[in-house]
Tab-separated table of C-alpha atoms (C1' of nucleotides) in Angstrom:
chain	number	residue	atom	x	y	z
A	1	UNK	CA	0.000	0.000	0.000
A	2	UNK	CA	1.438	3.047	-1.236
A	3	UNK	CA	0.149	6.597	-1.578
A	4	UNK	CA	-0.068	8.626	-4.526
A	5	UNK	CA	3.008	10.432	-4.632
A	6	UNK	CA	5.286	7.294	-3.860
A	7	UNK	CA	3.536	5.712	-6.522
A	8	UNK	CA	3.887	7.975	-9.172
A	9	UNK	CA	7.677	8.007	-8.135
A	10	UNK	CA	7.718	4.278	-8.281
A	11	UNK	CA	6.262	4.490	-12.371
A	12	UNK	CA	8.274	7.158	-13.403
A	13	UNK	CA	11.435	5.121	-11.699
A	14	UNK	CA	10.152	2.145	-13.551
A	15	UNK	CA	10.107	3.916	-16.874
A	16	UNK	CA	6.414	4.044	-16.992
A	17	UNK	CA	3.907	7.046	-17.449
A	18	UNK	CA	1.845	8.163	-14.864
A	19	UNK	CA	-2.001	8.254	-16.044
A	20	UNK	CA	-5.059	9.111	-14.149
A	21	UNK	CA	-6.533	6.026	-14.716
A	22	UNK	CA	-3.144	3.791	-13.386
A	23	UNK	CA	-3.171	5.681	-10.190
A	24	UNK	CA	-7.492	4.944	-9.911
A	25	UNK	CA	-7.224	1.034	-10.448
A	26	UNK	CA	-4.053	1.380	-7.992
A	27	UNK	CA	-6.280	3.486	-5.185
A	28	UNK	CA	-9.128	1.564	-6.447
A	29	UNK	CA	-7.635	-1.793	-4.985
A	30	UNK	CA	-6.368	-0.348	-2.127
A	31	UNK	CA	-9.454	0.760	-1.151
A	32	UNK	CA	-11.212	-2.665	-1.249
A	33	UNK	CA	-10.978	-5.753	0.827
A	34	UNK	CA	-13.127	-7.721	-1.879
A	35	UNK	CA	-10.312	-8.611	-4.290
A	36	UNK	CA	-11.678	-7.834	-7.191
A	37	UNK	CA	-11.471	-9.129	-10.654
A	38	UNK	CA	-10.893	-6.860	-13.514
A	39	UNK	CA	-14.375	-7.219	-14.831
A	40	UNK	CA	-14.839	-5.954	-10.763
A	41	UNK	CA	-12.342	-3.294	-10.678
A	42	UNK	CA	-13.717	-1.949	-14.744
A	43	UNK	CA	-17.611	-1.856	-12.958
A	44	UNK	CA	-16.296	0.015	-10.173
A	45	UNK	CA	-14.314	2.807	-11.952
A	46	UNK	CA	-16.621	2.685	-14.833
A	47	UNK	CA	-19.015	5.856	-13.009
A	48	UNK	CA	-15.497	7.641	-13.053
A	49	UNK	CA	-13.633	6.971	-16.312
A	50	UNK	CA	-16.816	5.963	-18.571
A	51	UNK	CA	-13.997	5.582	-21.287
A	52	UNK	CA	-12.031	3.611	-20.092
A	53	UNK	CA	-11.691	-0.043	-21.378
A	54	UNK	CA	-11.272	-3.709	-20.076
A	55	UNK	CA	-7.955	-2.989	-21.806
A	56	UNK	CA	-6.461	-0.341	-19.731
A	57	UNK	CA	-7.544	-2.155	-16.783
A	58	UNK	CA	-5.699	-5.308	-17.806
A	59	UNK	CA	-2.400	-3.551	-19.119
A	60	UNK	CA	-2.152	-1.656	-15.611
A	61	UNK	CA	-2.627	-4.603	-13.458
A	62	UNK	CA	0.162	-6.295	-15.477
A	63	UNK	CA	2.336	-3.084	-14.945
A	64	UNK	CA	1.633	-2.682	-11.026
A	65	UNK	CA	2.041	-6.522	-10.596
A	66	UNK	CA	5.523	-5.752	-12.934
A	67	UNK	CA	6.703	-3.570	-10.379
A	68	UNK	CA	5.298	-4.967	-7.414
A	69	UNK	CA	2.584	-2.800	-6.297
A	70	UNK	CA	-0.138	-5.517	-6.227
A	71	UNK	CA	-0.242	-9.558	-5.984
A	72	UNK	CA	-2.462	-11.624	-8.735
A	73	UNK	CA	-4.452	-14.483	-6.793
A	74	UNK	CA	-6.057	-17.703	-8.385
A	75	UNK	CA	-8.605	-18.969	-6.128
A	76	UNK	CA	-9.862	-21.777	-8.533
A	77	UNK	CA	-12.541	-19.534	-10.742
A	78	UNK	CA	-12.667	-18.967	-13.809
A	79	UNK	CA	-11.245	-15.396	-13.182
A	80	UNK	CA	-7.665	-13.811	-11.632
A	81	UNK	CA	-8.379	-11.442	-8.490
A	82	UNK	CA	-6.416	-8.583	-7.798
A	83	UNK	CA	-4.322	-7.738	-3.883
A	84	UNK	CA	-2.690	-4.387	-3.214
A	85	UNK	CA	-1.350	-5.722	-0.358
A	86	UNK	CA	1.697	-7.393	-1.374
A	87	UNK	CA	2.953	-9.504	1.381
A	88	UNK	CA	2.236	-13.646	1.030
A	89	UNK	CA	-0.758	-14.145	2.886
A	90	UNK	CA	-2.904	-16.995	2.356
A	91	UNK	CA	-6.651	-16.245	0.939
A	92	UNK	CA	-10.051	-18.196	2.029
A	93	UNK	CA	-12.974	-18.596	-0.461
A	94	UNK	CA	-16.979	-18.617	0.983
A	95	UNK	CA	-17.786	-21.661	-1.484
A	96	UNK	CA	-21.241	-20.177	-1.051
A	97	UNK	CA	-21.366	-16.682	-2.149
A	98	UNK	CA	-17.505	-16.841	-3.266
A	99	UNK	CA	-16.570	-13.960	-1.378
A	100	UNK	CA	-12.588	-13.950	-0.727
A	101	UNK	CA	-10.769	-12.920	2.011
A	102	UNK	CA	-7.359	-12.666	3.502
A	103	UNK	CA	-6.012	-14.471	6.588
A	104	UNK	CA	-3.176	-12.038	7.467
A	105	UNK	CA	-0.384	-13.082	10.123
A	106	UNK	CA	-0.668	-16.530	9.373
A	107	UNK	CA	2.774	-18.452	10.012
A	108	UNK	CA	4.092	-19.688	6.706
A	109	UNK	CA	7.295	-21.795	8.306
A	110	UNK	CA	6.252	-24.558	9.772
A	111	UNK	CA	4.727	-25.754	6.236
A	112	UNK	CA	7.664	-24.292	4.687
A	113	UNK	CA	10.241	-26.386	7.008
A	114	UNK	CA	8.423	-29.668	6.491
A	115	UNK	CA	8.034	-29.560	2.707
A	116	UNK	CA	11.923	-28.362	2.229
A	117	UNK	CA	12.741	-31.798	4.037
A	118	UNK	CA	10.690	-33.553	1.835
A	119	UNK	CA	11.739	-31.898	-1.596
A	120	UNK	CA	15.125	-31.252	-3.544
A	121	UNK	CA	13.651	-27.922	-4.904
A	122	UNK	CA	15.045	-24.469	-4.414
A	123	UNK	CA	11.907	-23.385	-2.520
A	124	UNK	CA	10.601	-19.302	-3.918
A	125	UNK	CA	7.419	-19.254	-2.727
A	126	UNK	CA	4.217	-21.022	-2.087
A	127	UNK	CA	0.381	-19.975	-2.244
A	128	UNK	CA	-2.024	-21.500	0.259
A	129	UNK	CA	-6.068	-21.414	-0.699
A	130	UNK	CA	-8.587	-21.830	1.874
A	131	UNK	CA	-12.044	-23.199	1.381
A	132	UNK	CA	-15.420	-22.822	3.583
A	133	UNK	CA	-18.490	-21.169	4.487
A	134	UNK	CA	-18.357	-17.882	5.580
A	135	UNK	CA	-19.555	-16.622	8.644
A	136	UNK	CA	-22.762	-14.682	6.805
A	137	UNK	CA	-23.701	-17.076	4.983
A	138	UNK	CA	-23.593	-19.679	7.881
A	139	UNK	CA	-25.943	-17.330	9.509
A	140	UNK	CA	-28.070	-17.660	6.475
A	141	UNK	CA	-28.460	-21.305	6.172
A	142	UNK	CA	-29.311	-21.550	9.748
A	143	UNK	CA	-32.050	-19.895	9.142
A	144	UNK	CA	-33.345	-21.121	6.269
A	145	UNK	CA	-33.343	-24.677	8.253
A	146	UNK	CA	-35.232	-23.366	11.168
B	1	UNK	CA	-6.286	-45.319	-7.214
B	2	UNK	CA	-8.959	-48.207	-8.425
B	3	UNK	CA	-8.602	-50.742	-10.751
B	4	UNK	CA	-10.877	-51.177	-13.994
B	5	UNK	CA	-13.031	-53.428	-12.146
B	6	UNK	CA	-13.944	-51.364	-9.418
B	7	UNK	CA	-14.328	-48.437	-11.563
B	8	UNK	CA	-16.612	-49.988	-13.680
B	9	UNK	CA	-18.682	-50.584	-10.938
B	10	UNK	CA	-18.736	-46.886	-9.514
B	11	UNK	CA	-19.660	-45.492	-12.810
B	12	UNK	CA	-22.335	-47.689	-13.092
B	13	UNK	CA	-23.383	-47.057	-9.475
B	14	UNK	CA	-23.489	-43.193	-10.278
B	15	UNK	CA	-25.569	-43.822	-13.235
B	16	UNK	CA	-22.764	-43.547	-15.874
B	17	UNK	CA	-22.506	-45.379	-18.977
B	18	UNK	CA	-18.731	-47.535	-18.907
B	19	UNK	CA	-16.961	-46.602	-22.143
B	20	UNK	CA	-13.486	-47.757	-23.029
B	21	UNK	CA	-12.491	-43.845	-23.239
B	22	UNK	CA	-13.770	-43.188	-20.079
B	23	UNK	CA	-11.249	-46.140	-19.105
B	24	UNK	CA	-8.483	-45.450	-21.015
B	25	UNK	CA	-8.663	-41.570	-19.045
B	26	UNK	CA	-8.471	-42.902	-15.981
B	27	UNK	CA	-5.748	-45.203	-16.611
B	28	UNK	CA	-3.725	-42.476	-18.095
B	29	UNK	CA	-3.980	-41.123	-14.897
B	30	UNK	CA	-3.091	-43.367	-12.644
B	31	UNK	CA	0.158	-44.525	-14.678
B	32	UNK	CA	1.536	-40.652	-14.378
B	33	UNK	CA	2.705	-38.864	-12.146
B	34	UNK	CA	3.025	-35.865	-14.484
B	35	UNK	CA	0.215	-33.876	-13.617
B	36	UNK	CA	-1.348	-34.056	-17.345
B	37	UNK	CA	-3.548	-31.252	-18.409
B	38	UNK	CA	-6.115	-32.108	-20.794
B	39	UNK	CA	-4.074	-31.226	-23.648
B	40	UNK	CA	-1.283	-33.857	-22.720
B	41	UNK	CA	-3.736	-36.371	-21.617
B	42	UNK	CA	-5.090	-36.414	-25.176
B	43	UNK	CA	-1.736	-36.076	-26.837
B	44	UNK	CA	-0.887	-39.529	-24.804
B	45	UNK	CA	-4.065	-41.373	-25.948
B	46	UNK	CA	-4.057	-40.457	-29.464
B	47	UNK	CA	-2.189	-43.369	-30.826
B	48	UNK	CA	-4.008	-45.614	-29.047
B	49	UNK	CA	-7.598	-43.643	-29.548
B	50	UNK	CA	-6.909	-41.481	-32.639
B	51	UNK	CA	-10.505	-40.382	-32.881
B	52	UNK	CA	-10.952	-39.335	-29.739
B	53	UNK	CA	-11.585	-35.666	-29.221
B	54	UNK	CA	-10.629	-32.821	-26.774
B	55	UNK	CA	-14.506	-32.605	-25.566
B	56	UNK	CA	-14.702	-36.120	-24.681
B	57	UNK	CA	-11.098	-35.764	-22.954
B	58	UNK	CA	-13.043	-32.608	-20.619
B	59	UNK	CA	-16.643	-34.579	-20.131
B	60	UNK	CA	-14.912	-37.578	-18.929
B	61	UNK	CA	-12.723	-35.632	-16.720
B	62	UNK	CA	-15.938	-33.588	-14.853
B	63	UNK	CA	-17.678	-37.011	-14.416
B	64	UNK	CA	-14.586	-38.565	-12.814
B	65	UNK	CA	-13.804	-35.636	-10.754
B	66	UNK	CA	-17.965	-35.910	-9.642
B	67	UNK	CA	-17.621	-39.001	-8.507
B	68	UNK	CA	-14.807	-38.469	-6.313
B	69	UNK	CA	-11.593	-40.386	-8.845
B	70	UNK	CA	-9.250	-37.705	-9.554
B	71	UNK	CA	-9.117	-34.294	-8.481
B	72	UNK	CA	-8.220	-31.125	-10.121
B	73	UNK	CA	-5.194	-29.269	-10.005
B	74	UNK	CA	-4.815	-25.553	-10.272
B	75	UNK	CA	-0.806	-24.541	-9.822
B	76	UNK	CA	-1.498	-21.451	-11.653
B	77	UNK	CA	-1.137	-22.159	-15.648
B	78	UNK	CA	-3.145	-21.443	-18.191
B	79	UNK	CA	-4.592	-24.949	-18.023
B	80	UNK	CA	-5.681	-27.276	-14.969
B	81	UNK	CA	-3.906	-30.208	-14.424
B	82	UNK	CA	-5.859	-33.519	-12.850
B	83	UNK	CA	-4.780	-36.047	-10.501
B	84	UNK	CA	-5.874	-39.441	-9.450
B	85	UNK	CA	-4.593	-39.470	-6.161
B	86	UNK	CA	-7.612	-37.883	-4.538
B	87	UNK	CA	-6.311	-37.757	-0.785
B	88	UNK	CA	-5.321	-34.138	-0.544
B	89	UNK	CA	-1.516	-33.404	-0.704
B	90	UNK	CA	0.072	-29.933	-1.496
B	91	UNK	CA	1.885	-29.521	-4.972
B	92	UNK	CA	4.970	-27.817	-6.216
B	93	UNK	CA	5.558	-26.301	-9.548
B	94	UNK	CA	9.032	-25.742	-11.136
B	95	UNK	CA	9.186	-22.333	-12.016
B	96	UNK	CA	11.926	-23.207	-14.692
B	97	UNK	CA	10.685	-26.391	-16.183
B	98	UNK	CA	7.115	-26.166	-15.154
B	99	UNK	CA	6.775	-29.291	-13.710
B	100	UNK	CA	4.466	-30.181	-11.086
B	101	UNK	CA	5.197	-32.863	-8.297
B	102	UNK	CA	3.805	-34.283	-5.496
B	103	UNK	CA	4.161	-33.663	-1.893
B	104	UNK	CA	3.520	-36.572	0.095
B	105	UNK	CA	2.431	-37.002	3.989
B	106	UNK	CA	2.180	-33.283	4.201
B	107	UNK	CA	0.690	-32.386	7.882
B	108	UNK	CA	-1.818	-29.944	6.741
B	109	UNK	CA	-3.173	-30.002	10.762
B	110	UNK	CA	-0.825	-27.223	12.150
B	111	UNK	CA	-1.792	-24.461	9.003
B	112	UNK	CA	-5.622	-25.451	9.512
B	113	UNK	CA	-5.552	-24.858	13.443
B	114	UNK	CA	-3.791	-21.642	12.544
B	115	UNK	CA	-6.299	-20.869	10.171
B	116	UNK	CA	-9.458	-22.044	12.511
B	117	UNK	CA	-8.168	-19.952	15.118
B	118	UNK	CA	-7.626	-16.710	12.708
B	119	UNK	CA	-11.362	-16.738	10.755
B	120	UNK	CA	-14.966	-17.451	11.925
B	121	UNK	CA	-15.396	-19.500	8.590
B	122	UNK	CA	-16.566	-23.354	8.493
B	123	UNK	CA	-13.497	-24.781	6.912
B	124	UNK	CA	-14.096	-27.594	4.431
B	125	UNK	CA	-10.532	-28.129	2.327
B	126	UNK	CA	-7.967	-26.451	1.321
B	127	UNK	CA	-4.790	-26.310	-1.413
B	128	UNK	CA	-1.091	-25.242	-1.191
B	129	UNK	CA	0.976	-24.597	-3.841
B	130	UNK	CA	4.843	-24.655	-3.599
B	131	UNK	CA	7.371	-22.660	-6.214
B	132	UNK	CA	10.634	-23.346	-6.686
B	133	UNK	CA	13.383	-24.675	-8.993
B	134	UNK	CA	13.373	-28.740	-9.056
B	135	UNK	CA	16.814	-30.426	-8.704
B	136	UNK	CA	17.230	-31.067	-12.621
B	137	UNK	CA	16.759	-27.801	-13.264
B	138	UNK	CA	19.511	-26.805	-10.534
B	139	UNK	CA	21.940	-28.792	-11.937
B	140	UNK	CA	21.441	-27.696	-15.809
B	141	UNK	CA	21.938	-23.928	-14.322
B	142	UNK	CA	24.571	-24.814	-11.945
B	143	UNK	CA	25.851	-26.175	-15.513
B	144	UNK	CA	25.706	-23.437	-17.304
B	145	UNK	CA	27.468	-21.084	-14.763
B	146	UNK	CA	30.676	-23.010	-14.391
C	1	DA	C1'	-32.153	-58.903	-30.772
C	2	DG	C1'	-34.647	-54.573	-29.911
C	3	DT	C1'	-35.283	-50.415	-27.502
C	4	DT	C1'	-33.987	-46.862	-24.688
C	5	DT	C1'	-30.998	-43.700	-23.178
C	6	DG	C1'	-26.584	-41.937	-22.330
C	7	DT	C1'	-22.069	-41.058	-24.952
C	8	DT	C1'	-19.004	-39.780	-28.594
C	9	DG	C1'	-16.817	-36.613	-31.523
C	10	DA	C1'	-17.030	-32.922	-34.926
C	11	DT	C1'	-18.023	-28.352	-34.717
C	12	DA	C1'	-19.421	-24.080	-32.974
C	13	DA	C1'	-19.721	-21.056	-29.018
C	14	DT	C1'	-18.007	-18.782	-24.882
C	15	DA	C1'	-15.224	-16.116	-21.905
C	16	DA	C1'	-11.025	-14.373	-20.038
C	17	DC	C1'	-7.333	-12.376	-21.477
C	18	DT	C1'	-3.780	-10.441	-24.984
C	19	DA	C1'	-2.137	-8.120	-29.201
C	20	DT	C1'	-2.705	-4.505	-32.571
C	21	DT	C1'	-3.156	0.001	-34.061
C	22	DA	C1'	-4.616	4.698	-35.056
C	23	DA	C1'	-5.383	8.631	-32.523
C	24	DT	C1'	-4.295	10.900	-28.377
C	25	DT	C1'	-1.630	12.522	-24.724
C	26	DA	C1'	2.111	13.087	-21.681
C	27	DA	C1'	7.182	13.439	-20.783
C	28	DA	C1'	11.508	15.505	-21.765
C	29	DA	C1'	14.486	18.497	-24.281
C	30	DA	C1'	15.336	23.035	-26.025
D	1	DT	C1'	6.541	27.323	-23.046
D	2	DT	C1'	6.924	24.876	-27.178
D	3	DT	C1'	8.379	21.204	-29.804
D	4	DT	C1'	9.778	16.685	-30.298
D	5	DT	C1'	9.489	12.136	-29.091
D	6	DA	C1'	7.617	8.230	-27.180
D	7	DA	C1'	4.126	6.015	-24.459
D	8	DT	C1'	-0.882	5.379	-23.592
D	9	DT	C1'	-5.697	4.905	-24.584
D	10	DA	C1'	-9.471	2.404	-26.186
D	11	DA	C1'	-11.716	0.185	-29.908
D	12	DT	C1'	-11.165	-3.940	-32.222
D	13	DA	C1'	-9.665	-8.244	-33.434
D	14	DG	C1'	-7.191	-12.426	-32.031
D	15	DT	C1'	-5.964	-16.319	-28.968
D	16	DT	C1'	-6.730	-20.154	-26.019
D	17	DA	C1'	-8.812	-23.195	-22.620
D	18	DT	C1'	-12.989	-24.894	-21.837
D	19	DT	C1'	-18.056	-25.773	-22.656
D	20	DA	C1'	-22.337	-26.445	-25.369
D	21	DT	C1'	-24.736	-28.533	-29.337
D	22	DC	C1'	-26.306	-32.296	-31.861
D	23	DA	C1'	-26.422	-36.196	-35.081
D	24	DA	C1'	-24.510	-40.713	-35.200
D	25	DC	C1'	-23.540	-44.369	-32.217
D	26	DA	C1'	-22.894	-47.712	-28.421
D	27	DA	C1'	-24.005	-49.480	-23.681
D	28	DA	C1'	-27.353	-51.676	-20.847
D	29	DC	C1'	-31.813	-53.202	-19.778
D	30	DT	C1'	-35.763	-56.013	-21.454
DNA sequence: AGTTTGTTGATAATAACTATTAATTAAAAA
DNA sequence: TTTTTAATTAATAGTTATTATCAACAAACT
């Protein structure tokens, strides 16, 4: 999470142009905790930048991701969601109403211990996907049944 | 893991016609431990099923998944990779080669206490995904360098 | 064997994403 | 500030994995 100014430093450093629209799908995702898609992130601006294509929202994403202002995450749809906040964290899925959300300060090393003493790889990095019902929509099936 | 004989019988069970593609699929599978995406599972059949198509290769693959044979693999490609080993394990993906191994007798019990603990959701499963470089692809760069 | 009903496979459709390109716009030099 | 230069926008077309359609066909029940 950066603001504005550091941001625009960070393009211009990165030998990109700062545009009005890079900086509002940048804000854009900082301002959510939904982690939106890009068809998301396009209805969202659209009231703001009518103009503005499914293009420009792709081609930014792949810049900010570039220079490492946002994380892509694959939660097993048929879509990519969007995180402006950078740091490995892993993300839980309502596999009800498909909301997504993060699980911050979860400790990756124990996991990462035992699998590099089971591997020969040159462990990077790892993603870790959560599945379940979230608590609103737990609150709505027990109602339904009652 | 089942053999024809016992598959035979769950297809029927689940009100599924037993066709010798359907077979032939799920053999493929269990005699690899490749990971195949649809794509390579068809390239391996094709001599031995050279009218076989792509679509049968996917409708095969959503009924076996449905009735709980192989599961589906997601190590974030472009295309999803299947697996008959349905227990869950975590995967790793060479980020050089791109392949995709298993990672046996995993604990996943620590990371889903963790996780419990952290969010009011109803866990129900979960998937971890490894990067790194695999040992072949270590010693072709380590190779190169000297 | 005949009949029913699900399956195959060729083809077309879909959907997310990427490439192209002309017109526009911003950055950098003077 | 103005000009030059290069990057960006956004409309459009293209690509690719996957899914739907449907006529011909094969499995399974009688």
């Amino acid at each position: 999470m950066m603001d504005a100014k550091k941001v625009t430093a960070l393009l211009r450093k990165k030998g990109f142009k700062v545009t009005p629209q890079r900086l509002a799908i940048y804000n854009a995702l900082c301002n959510t905790k939904a982690h939106p898609n890009a068809e998301m992130l396009f209805n969202k601006l659209q009231p703001y930048y009518p103009t503005m294509s499914l293009a420009t929202i792709y081609k930014t994403i792949d810049i900010l991701r570039e220079i490492g202002l946002i994380q892509v995450i694959n939660v097993g749809e048929d879509s990519l969601r969007y995180d402006a906040t950078v740091e490995l964290h892993p993300h839980i899925r309502c596999t009800v109403c498909n909301r997504v959300d993060d699980i911050m300060d979860f400790d990756f090393s124990p996991a990462i211990k035992n699998v590099a003493e089971k591997t020969s790889y040159d462990l990077s990095g790892q993603q870790f996907y959560f599945y379940g019902v979230c608590p609103e929509c737990q609150a709505k099936m027990s109602k339904k049944i009652s």
